[in-house]
Amino acid sequence: MGRRRARARGVGGFGALLCLLLALLSAGWIARDLAVAAHPADVWWSWTGEPARPGGPAVRATTPLDPMLGLGCLLAAVAVLRRSPSAPGALTAVAVVTLLFRAPPLWSLGTGGLPGAGPGVRAWALATAGTALVVSVLLLIAASAGRGGADRRTKRLRRAPAAVAALVLGAAGLVLVAWQIHTVREVGWSAYGDSVIGDGEAHRALLEPPGDWYLLSLALLSLLSAAGAAQRASSIRPLALLAATLLAVHGALALASEQHAGLLGHFRALAVRTQLDVATGAFAALAGLVALLALARPADAAGARRPAGGQLPPGYAPPPPPSNLPPNW
């Protein structure tokens, strides 16, 4: 048992280093965009979907996913270094999200996507995506090894917060799926498949996944997290927190872009489709925030108060005898 735990600690340290590598990759590309932008605010508005200013860089590299992935990797590394019980789940969550969102640049850039980008920067972006995928697979292996040396006591999410998180994440995921079904009915399966895979021309950033790929992935993460929260599985908590953050940021950026375009001030005059777009962004932001608040507290450890066998846990003492003893005591 001791040897297994020592091996798990070593693998956990390796996982922390991998998380730091992913965070450094995201930070490097963000620094590149800030360096080539005419104004730092241009990077923010490009993340909300605004077109680039005339005279700005032909192609940017980052999306809102990059700071969120970088922050998630840092938090996962901290969880590993602190030997938190949630560390294997955090490594798994980071690996799954990285696999989903770093895979598309491999084929979109490999087929000559974003012709405005120079061959050098495109090669660096391809190397970043490939490295991220390899690191993600290694993180999954590290998470599996970490579970082997983790505490086996059953932990479950608190009932009321888990129910709230399952409700809002499930509703948000179903709304996103409904929009995808509506898109299929509008454009047909062939055009929809092209938009999911992406052909490079619709991308505005080197590391940006296609829009429908991103929305489908976000819906999948939300529904998977909702299913785990409904079962009160503590292992799903890191992934649910990451999915809730993605939802909240997605909705907030959509609302910021709509406010910048002046749509929110004339909501009643908008077309029904535009009103539904605005309402979807607001609901995604609210659902993500509510899920984050519901999952903020860690899980309960089953049996922490009274372990099996009737023995009291360390730090506990039996209650003192009564002051007035009964007869014949």
mmCIF file of C-alpha atoms in Angstrom:
data_model
loop_
_atom_site.group_PDB
_atom_site.id
_atom_site.type_symbol
_atom_site.label_atom_id
_atom_site.label_comp_id
_atom_site.label_asym_id
_atom_site.label_seq_id
_atom_site.Cartn_x
_atom_site.Cartn_y
_atom_site.Cartn_z
ATOM 1 C CA MET A 1 0.000 0.000 0.000
ATOM 2 C CA GLY A 2 2.793 2.427 0.900
ATOM 3 C CA ARG A 3 4.633 1.655 -2.334
ATOM 4 C CA ARG A 4 1.450 2.229 -4.332
ATOM 5 C CA ARG A 5 0.836 5.577 -2.681
ATOM 6 C CA ALA A 6 4.439 6.642 -3.256
ATOM 7 C CA ARG A 7 4.112 5.761 -6.932
ATOM 8 C CA ALA A 8 0.835 7.682 -7.120
ATOM 9 C CA ARG A 9 2.502 10.754 -5.581
ATOM 10 C CA GLY A 10 5.272 10.571 -8.158
ATOM 11 C CA VAL A 11 2.787 10.294 -11.008
ATOM 12 C CA GLY A 12 0.822 13.181 -9.484
ATOM 13 C CA GLY A 13 3.907 15.389 -9.541
ATOM 14 C CA PHE A 14 4.386 14.486 -13.197
ATOM 15 C CA GLY A 15 0.752 15.425 -13.827
ATOM 16 C CA ALA A 16 1.302 18.805 -12.168
ATOM 17 C CA LEU A 17 4.240 19.472 -14.487
ATOM 18 C CA LEU A 18 2.081 18.583 -17.490
ATOM 19 C CA CYS A 19 -0.604 20.999 -16.316
ATOM 20 C CA LEU A 20 1.984 23.743 -15.973
ATOM 21 C CA LEU A 21 3.161 23.030 -19.522
ATOM 22 C CA LEU A 22 -0.388 23.440 -20.872
ATOM 23 C CA ALA A 23 -0.806 26.661 -18.901
ATOM 24 C CA LEU A 24 2.467 28.019 -20.298
ATOM 25 C CA LEU A 25 1.355 27.239 -23.854
ATOM 26 C CA SER A 26 -1.867 29.205 -23.370
ATOM 27 C CA ALA A 27 -0.041 32.079 -21.676
ATOM 28 C CA GLY A 28 2.510 32.248 -24.492
ATOM 29 C CA TRP A 29 -0.132 32.603 -27.198
ATOM 30 C CA ILE A 30 -2.041 35.201 -25.176
ATOM 31 C CA ALA A 31 1.189 37.177 -24.797
ATOM 32 C CA ARG A 32 1.729 36.915 -28.557
ATOM 33 C CA ASP A 33 -1.727 38.337 -29.302
ATOM 34 C CA LEU A 34 -1.215 41.165 -26.815
ATOM 35 C CA ALA A 35 2.158 41.958 -28.381
ATOM 36 C CA VAL A 36 0.849 42.220 -31.952
ATOM 37 C CA ALA A 37 -2.411 44.000 -31.090
ATOM 38 C CA ALA A 38 -2.614 47.754 -31.595
ATOM 39 C CA HIS A 39 -4.414 48.068 -28.256
ATOM 40 C CA PRO A 40 -4.736 45.430 -25.497
ATOM 41 C CA ALA A 41 -8.514 45.931 -25.548
ATOM 42 C CA ASP A 42 -8.557 44.627 -29.120
ATOM 43 C CA VAL A 43 -7.759 41.151 -27.781
ATOM 44 C CA TRP A 44 -10.761 41.329 -25.444
ATOM 45 C CA TRP A 45 -13.150 42.435 -28.179
ATOM 46 C CA SER A 46 -11.803 39.793 -30.532
ATOM 47 C CA TRP A 47 -12.677 37.206 -27.885
ATOM 48 C CA THR A 48 -16.269 38.465 -27.889
ATOM 49 C CA GLY A 49 -16.455 37.907 -31.651
ATOM 50 C CA GLU A 50 -15.907 41.468 -32.863
ATOM 51 C CA PRO A 51 -14.045 41.793 -36.196
ATOM 52 C CA ALA A 52 -10.446 42.939 -36.092
ATOM 53 C CA ARG A 53 -9.646 46.609 -36.589
ATOM 54 C CA PRO A 54 -8.301 47.698 -39.972
ATOM 55 C CA GLY A 55 -4.519 47.623 -39.867
ATOM 56 C CA GLY A 56 -4.466 45.081 -37.044
ATOM 57 C CA PRO A 57 -2.813 41.668 -37.233
ATOM 58 C CA ALA A 58 -4.137 39.523 -40.061
ATOM 59 C CA VAL A 59 -4.697 36.505 -37.831
ATOM 60 C CA ARG A 60 -4.911 36.220 -34.070
ATOM 61 C CA ALA A 61 -4.184 33.022 -32.208
ATOM 62 C CA THR A 62 -6.264 32.875 -29.039
ATOM 63 C CA THR A 63 -9.898 32.589 -28.044
ATOM 64 C CA PRO A 64 -11.603 32.836 -24.623
ATOM 65 C CA LEU A 65 -10.787 29.144 -24.216
ATOM 66 C CA ASP A 66 -7.093 29.899 -23.782
ATOM 67 C CA PRO A 67 -7.271 31.859 -20.500
ATOM 68 C CA MET A 68 -9.859 29.425 -19.134
ATOM 69 C CA LEU A 69 -7.761 26.385 -20.055
ATOM 70 C CA GLY A 70 -4.685 28.040 -18.595
ATOM 71 C CA LEU A 71 -6.457 28.834 -15.332
ATOM 72 C CA GLY A 72 -7.964 25.346 -15.155
ATOM 73 C CA CYS A 73 -4.527 23.787 -15.626
ATOM 74 C CA LEU A 74 -3.056 25.931 -12.854
ATOM 75 C CA LEU A 75 -5.845 24.975 -10.452
ATOM 76 C CA ALA A 76 -5.423 21.294 -11.326
ATOM 77 C CA ALA A 77 -1.681 21.565 -10.646
ATOM 78 C CA VAL A 78 -2.390 23.174 -7.265
ATOM 79 C CA ALA A 79 -4.855 20.377 -6.409
ATOM 80 C CA VAL A 80 -2.204 17.767 -7.230
ATOM 81 C CA LEU A 81 0.532 19.497 -5.248
ATOM 82 C CA ARG A 82 -1.790 19.808 -2.238
ATOM 83 C CA ARG A 83 -2.679 16.104 -2.580
ATOM 84 C CA SER A 84 -6.329 16.996 -2.733
ATOM 85 C CA PRO A 85 -8.775 14.075 -3.082
ATOM 86 C CA SER A 86 -10.152 15.851 -6.171
ATOM 87 C CA ALA A 87 -6.765 15.880 -7.942
ATOM 88 C CA PRO A 88 -7.432 12.832 -10.197
ATOM 89 C CA GLY A 89 -10.783 14.307 -11.217
ATOM 90 C CA ALA A 90 -9.158 17.677 -11.910
ATOM 91 C CA LEU A 91 -6.513 16.088 -14.135
ATOM 92 C CA THR A 92 -9.214 14.154 -15.993
ATOM 93 C CA ALA A 93 -11.334 17.275 -16.487
ATOM 94 C CA VAL A 94 -8.409 19.285 -17.870
ATOM 95 C CA ALA A 95 -7.424 16.418 -20.179
ATOM 96 C CA VAL A 96 -10.945 15.920 -21.556
ATOM 97 C CA VAL A 97 -11.531 19.621 -22.218
ATOM 98 C CA THR A 98 -8.108 20.019 -23.829
ATOM 99 C CA LEU A 99 -8.716 17.022 -26.089
ATOM 100 C CA LEU A 100 -12.060 18.422 -27.205
ATOM 101 C CA PHE A 101 -10.889 21.930 -27.999
ATOM 102 C CA ARG A 102 -7.304 21.375 -29.186
ATOM 103 C CA ALA A 103 -8.074 18.630 -31.705
ATOM 104 C CA PRO A 104 -9.788 20.767 -34.429
ATOM 105 C CA PRO A 105 -6.736 22.984 -35.191
ATOM 106 C CA LEU A 106 -4.837 19.875 -36.275
ATOM 107 C CA TRP A 107 -7.030 19.336 -39.318
ATOM 108 C CA SER A 108 -8.155 22.933 -39.929
ATOM 109 C CA LEU A 109 -4.589 24.265 -40.038
ATOM 110 C CA GLY A 110 -3.178 21.130 -41.617
ATOM 111 C CA THR A 111 -5.419 21.624 -44.663
ATOM 112 C CA GLY A 112 -4.211 25.185 -45.241
ATOM 113 C CA GLY A 113 -6.792 26.953 -43.101
ATOM 114 C CA LEU A 114 -6.415 30.657 -42.312
ATOM 115 C CA PRO A 115 -4.371 31.581 -45.375
ATOM 116 C CA GLY A 116 -3.589 35.003 -43.853
ATOM 117 C CA ALA A 117 -1.329 33.354 -41.297
ATOM 118 C CA GLY A 118 2.305 32.935 -42.172
ATOM 119 C CA PRO A 119 3.775 29.441 -42.420
ATOM 120 C CA GLY A 120 5.877 29.991 -39.314
ATOM 121 C CA VAL A 121 3.041 30.936 -36.982
ATOM 122 C CA ARG A 122 0.834 28.212 -38.458
ATOM 123 C CA ALA A 123 3.542 25.635 -37.772
ATOM 124 C CA TRP A 124 3.820 26.824 -34.160
ATOM 125 C CA ALA A 125 0.041 26.585 -33.751
ATOM 126 C CA LEU A 126 0.047 23.040 -35.142
ATOM 127 C CA ALA A 127 2.870 22.115 -32.765
ATOM 128 C CA THR A 128 0.903 23.599 -29.864
ATOM 129 C CA ALA A 129 -2.228 21.617 -30.731
ATOM 130 C CA GLY A 130 -0.272 18.388 -31.184
ATOM 131 C CA THR A 131 1.610 18.875 -27.931
ATOM 132 C CA ALA A 132 -1.645 19.600 -26.096
ATOM 133 C CA LEU A 133 -3.181 16.348 -27.339
ATOM 134 C CA VAL A 134 -0.164 14.279 -26.291
ATOM 135 C CA VAL A 135 -0.108 15.969 -22.885
ATOM 136 C CA SER A 136 -3.846 15.308 -22.480
ATOM 137 C CA VAL A 137 -3.359 11.580 -23.021
ATOM 138 C CA LEU A 138 -0.537 11.590 -20.474
ATOM 139 C CA LEU A 139 -2.783 13.444 -18.028
ATOM 140 C CA LEU A 140 -5.447 10.760 -18.380
ATOM 141 C CA ILE A 141 -2.826 8.123 -17.570
ATOM 142 C CA ALA A 142 -1.603 10.143 -14.580
ATOM 143 C CA ALA A 143 -5.171 10.579 -13.335
ATOM 144 C CA SER A 144 -5.785 6.831 -13.584
ATOM 145 C CA ALA A 145 -2.599 6.105 -11.619
ATOM 146 C CA GLY A 146 -3.532 8.758 -9.050
ATOM 147 C CA ARG A 147 -6.837 7.072 -8.376
ATOM 148 C CA GLY A 148 -4.959 3.890 -7.512
ATOM 149 C CA GLY A 149 -3.333 5.581 -4.525
ATOM 150 C CA ALA A 150 -6.222 7.800 -3.518
ATOM 151 C CA ASP A 151 -8.407 7.455 -0.461
ATOM 152 C CA ARG A 152 -11.058 4.845 -1.188
ATOM 153 C CA ARG A 153 -13.685 6.279 1.171
ATOM 154 C CA THR A 154 -16.904 7.014 -0.638
ATOM 155 C CA LYS A 155 -17.633 10.696 -1.136
ATOM 156 C CA ARG A 156 -20.835 12.158 -2.455
ATOM 157 C CA LEU A 157 -21.954 15.632 -3.385
ATOM 158 C CA ARG A 158 -24.407 17.306 -1.051
ATOM 159 C CA ARG A 159 -27.947 16.526 -2.095
ATOM 160 C CA ALA A 160 -29.422 20.011 -2.617
ATOM 161 C CA PRO A 161 -26.411 21.601 -4.389
ATOM 162 C CA ALA A 162 -26.034 18.520 -6.588
ATOM 163 C CA ALA A 163 -29.701 18.713 -7.590
ATOM 164 C CA VAL A 164 -29.406 22.405 -8.438
ATOM 165 C CA ALA A 165 -26.231 21.859 -10.478
ATOM 166 C CA ALA A 166 -27.771 18.909 -12.336
ATOM 167 C CA LEU A 167 -30.888 20.938 -13.140
ATOM 168 C CA VAL A 168 -29.176 24.056 -14.511
ATOM 169 C CA LEU A 169 -26.370 22.234 -16.335
ATOM 170 C CA GLY A 170 -28.824 19.791 -17.881
ATOM 171 C CA ALA A 171 -31.141 22.599 -18.972
ATOM 172 C CA ALA A 172 -28.274 24.562 -20.498
ATOM 173 C CA GLY A 173 -27.003 21.493 -22.335
ATOM 174 C CA LEU A 174 -30.460 20.761 -23.738
ATOM 175 C CA VAL A 175 -30.842 24.367 -24.916
ATOM 176 C CA LEU A 176 -27.544 24.135 -26.790
ATOM 177 C CA VAL A 177 -28.583 20.813 -28.334
ATOM 178 C CA ALA A 178 -31.902 22.353 -29.390
ATOM 179 C CA TRP A 179 -30.045 25.130 -31.218
ATOM 180 C CA GLN A 180 -27.939 22.541 -33.023
ATOM 181 C CA ILE A 181 -31.064 20.650 -34.103
ATOM 182 C CA HIS A 182 -32.516 23.933 -35.356
ATOM 183 C CA THR A 183 -29.342 24.590 -37.344
ATOM 184 C CA VAL A 184 -29.524 21.136 -38.944
ATOM 185 C CA ARG A 185 -33.099 21.777 -40.023
ATOM 186 C CA GLU A 186 -32.089 25.124 -41.523
ATOM 187 C CA VAL A 187 -28.962 24.177 -43.470
ATOM 188 C CA GLY A 188 -29.159 20.394 -43.822
ATOM 189 C CA TRP A 189 -26.861 17.631 -42.622
ATOM 190 C CA SER A 190 -24.183 18.130 -45.267
ATOM 191 C CA ALA A 191 -23.624 21.826 -44.596
ATOM 192 C CA TYR A 192 -23.938 21.259 -40.867
ATOM 193 C CA GLY A 193 -21.279 18.546 -40.950
ATOM 194 C CA ASP A 194 -18.925 20.926 -42.755
ATOM 195 C CA SER A 195 -19.572 23.609 -40.146
ATOM 196 C CA VAL A 196 -18.856 21.192 -37.289
ATOM 197 C CA ILE A 197 -15.599 19.915 -38.760
ATOM 198 C CA GLY A 198 -14.656 23.323 -40.156
ATOM 199 C CA ASP A 199 -12.792 24.140 -43.322
ATOM 200 C CA GLY A 200 -10.488 26.822 -41.939
ATOM 201 C CA GLU A 201 -12.157 29.754 -43.678
ATOM 202 C CA ALA A 202 -14.707 30.332 -40.927
ATOM 203 C CA HIS A 203 -12.011 30.472 -38.234
ATOM 204 C CA ARG A 204 -10.839 33.802 -36.923
ATOM 205 C CA ALA A 205 -8.042 32.444 -34.724
ATOM 206 C CA LEU A 206 -5.332 29.844 -35.125
ATOM 207 C CA LEU A 207 -6.380 27.821 -32.069
ATOM 208 C CA GLU A 208 -10.127 28.375 -32.444
ATOM 209 C CA PRO A 209 -12.338 25.308 -32.876
ATOM 210 C CA PRO A 210 -15.272 25.568 -35.328
ATOM 211 C CA GLY A 211 -18.294 27.284 -33.816
ATOM 212 C CA ASP A 212 -20.641 24.305 -33.974
ATOM 213 C CA TRP A 213 -17.896 21.970 -32.712
ATOM 214 C CA TYR A 214 -17.451 24.278 -29.734
ATOM 215 C CA LEU A 215 -21.194 24.418 -28.994
ATOM 216 C CA LEU A 216 -21.603 20.651 -29.340
ATOM 217 C CA SER A 217 -18.642 20.079 -27.035
ATOM 218 C CA LEU A 218 -20.045 22.534 -24.504
ATOM 219 C CA ALA A 219 -23.423 20.776 -24.640
ATOM 220 C CA LEU A 220 -21.723 17.390 -24.166
ATOM 221 C CA LEU A 221 -19.729 18.630 -21.166
ATOM 222 C CA SER A 222 -22.845 20.187 -19.621
ATOM 223 C CA LEU A 223 -24.980 17.065 -20.031
ATOM 224 C CA LEU A 224 -22.215 14.762 -18.786
ATOM 225 C CA SER A 225 -21.700 16.969 -15.743
ATOM 226 C CA ALA A 226 -25.439 17.099 -15.113
ATOM 227 C CA ALA A 227 -25.670 13.305 -15.206
ATOM 228 C CA GLY A 228 -22.812 12.963 -12.736
ATOM 229 C CA ALA A 229 -24.239 15.630 -10.431
ATOM 230 C CA ALA A 230 -27.630 13.898 -10.480
ATOM 231 C CA GLN A 231 -25.908 10.774 -9.135
ATOM 232 C CA ARG A 232 -24.021 12.930 -6.566
ATOM 233 C CA ALA A 233 -20.708 11.556 -7.834
ATOM 234 C CA SER A 234 -17.888 13.589 -6.329
ATOM 235 C CA SER A 235 -15.529 12.578 -9.156
ATOM 236 C CA ILE A 236 -17.573 14.679 -11.596
ATOM 237 C CA ARG A 237 -17.194 17.876 -9.558
ATOM 238 C CA PRO A 238 -13.998 19.197 -11.267
ATOM 239 C CA LEU A 239 -15.461 18.609 -14.730
ATOM 240 C CA ALA A 240 -18.770 20.175 -13.696
ATOM 241 C CA LEU A 241 -16.968 23.242 -12.342
ATOM 242 C CA LEU A 242 -15.039 23.594 -15.596
ATOM 243 C CA ALA A 243 -18.182 23.123 -17.696
ATOM 244 C CA ALA A 244 -20.024 25.708 -15.579
ATOM 245 C CA THR A 245 -17.160 28.166 -16.071
ATOM 246 C CA LEU A 246 -17.227 27.620 -19.827
ATOM 247 C CA LEU A 247 -20.988 28.171 -19.859
ATOM 248 C CA ALA A 248 -20.794 31.335 -17.783
ATOM 249 C CA VAL A 249 -17.999 32.857 -19.868
ATOM 250 C CA HIS A 250 -19.695 31.861 -23.135
ATOM 251 C CA GLY A 251 -22.912 33.578 -22.092
ATOM 252 C CA ALA A 252 -21.170 36.629 -20.641
ATOM 253 C CA LEU A 253 -19.110 37.205 -23.792
ATOM 254 C CA ALA A 254 -22.212 36.825 -25.956
ATOM 255 C CA LEU A 255 -24.020 39.427 -23.851
ATOM 256 C CA ALA A 256 -21.003 41.760 -23.989
ATOM 257 C CA SER A 257 -20.911 41.531 -27.767
ATOM 258 C CA GLU A 258 -24.658 42.144 -28.034
ATOM 259 C CA GLN A 259 -24.421 45.113 -25.687
ATOM 260 C CA HIS A 260 -21.539 46.524 -27.731
ATOM 261 C CA ALA A 261 -23.695 46.181 -30.856
ATOM 262 C CA GLY A 262 -26.598 47.975 -29.154
ATOM 263 C CA LEU A 263 -28.962 45.012 -29.252
ATOM 264 C CA LEU A 264 -29.829 44.860 -25.562
ATOM 265 C CA GLY A 265 -31.176 48.411 -25.539
ATOM 266 C CA HIS A 266 -33.646 47.579 -28.327
ATOM 267 C CA PHE A 267 -34.573 44.057 -27.304
ATOM 268 C CA ARG A 268 -38.294 44.384 -28.065
ATOM 269 C CA ALA A 269 -37.614 45.631 -31.586
ATOM 270 C CA LEU A 270 -35.374 42.697 -32.457
ATOM 271 C CA ALA A 271 -36.423 39.767 -34.595
ATOM 272 C CA VAL A 272 -37.586 36.671 -32.736
ATOM 273 C CA ARG A 273 -34.444 34.732 -33.729
ATOM 274 C CA THR A 274 -32.212 37.504 -32.383
ATOM 275 C CA GLN A 275 -34.237 37.699 -29.172
ATOM 276 C CA LEU A 276 -33.763 33.973 -28.684
ATOM 277 C CA ASP A 277 -30.016 34.360 -29.254
ATOM 278 C CA VAL A 278 -29.844 37.055 -26.580
ATOM 279 C CA ALA A 279 -31.963 35.005 -24.180
ATOM 280 C CA THR A 280 -29.754 31.951 -24.744
ATOM 281 C CA GLY A 281 -26.626 33.926 -23.878
ATOM 282 C CA ALA A 282 -28.244 35.283 -20.718
ATOM 283 C CA PHE A 283 -29.448 31.827 -19.669
ATOM 284 C CA ALA A 284 -26.018 30.257 -20.289
ATOM 285 C CA ALA A 285 -24.330 32.915 -18.148
ATOM 286 C CA LEU A 286 -26.890 32.499 -15.355
ATOM 287 C CA ALA A 287 -26.834 28.691 -15.474
ATOM 288 C CA GLY A 288 -23.050 28.607 -15.321
ATOM 289 C CA LEU A 289 -22.959 31.021 -12.384
ATOM 290 C CA VAL A 290 -25.604 29.091 -10.438
ATOM 291 C CA ALA A 291 -23.794 25.791 -11.047
ATOM 292 C CA LEU A 292 -20.500 27.314 -9.889
ATOM 293 C CA LEU A 293 -22.085 28.511 -6.665
ATOM 294 C CA ALA A 294 -23.822 25.177 -6.082
ATOM 295 C CA LEU A 295 -20.616 23.176 -6.565
ATOM 296 C CA ALA A 296 -18.327 25.548 -4.676
ATOM 297 C CA ARG A 297 -18.366 23.453 -1.498
ATOM 298 C CA PRO A 298 -16.498 20.116 -1.579
ATOM 299 C CA ALA A 299 -18.174 16.753 -1.310
ATOM 300 C CA ASP A 300 -19.125 15.002 1.912
ATOM 301 C CA ALA A 301 -17.103 12.002 3.018
ATOM 302 C CA ALA A 302 -19.446 9.140 3.753
ATOM 303 C CA GLY A 303 -18.732 7.642 7.111
ATOM 304 C CA ALA A 304 -16.444 10.460 8.246
ATOM 305 C CA ARG A 305 -18.352 10.833 11.504
ATOM 306 C CA ARG A 306 -18.563 7.139 12.367
ATOM 307 C CA PRO A 307 -16.273 4.814 10.398
ATOM 308 C CA ALA A 308 -17.033 1.148 9.983
ATOM 309 C CA GLY A 309 -16.232 -1.025 12.938
ATOM 310 C CA GLY A 310 -17.494 1.412 15.554
ATOM 311 C CA GLN A 311 -14.136 3.142 15.999
ATOM 312 C CA LEU A 312 -14.066 6.896 16.346
ATOM 313 C CA PRO A 313 -11.926 8.853 13.874
ATOM 314 C CA PRO A 314 -8.745 10.579 15.070
ATOM 315 C CA GLY A 315 -9.451 13.705 17.086
ATOM 316 C CA TYR A 316 -12.777 12.483 18.412
ATOM 317 C CA ALA A 317 -13.360 11.474 22.026
ATOM 318 C CA PRO A 318 -16.270 9.610 23.582
ATOM 319 C CA PRO A 319 -18.797 11.759 25.443
ATOM 320 C CA PRO A 320 -18.184 12.145 29.198
ATOM 321 C CA PRO A 321 -20.347 10.105 31.593
ATOM 322 C CA PRO A 322 -23.347 11.850 33.139
ATOM 323 C CA SER A 323 -22.700 13.772 36.365
ATOM 324 C CA ASN A 324 -25.602 12.083 38.195
ATOM 325 C CA LEU A 325 -25.114 8.379 37.845
ATOM 326 C CA PRO A 326 -28.236 6.183 37.941
ATOM 327 C CA PRO A 327 -28.732 3.649 40.742
ATOM 328 C CA ASN A 328 -26.462 0.606 40.735
ATOM 329 C CA TRP A 329 -24.189 2.255 38.098
#
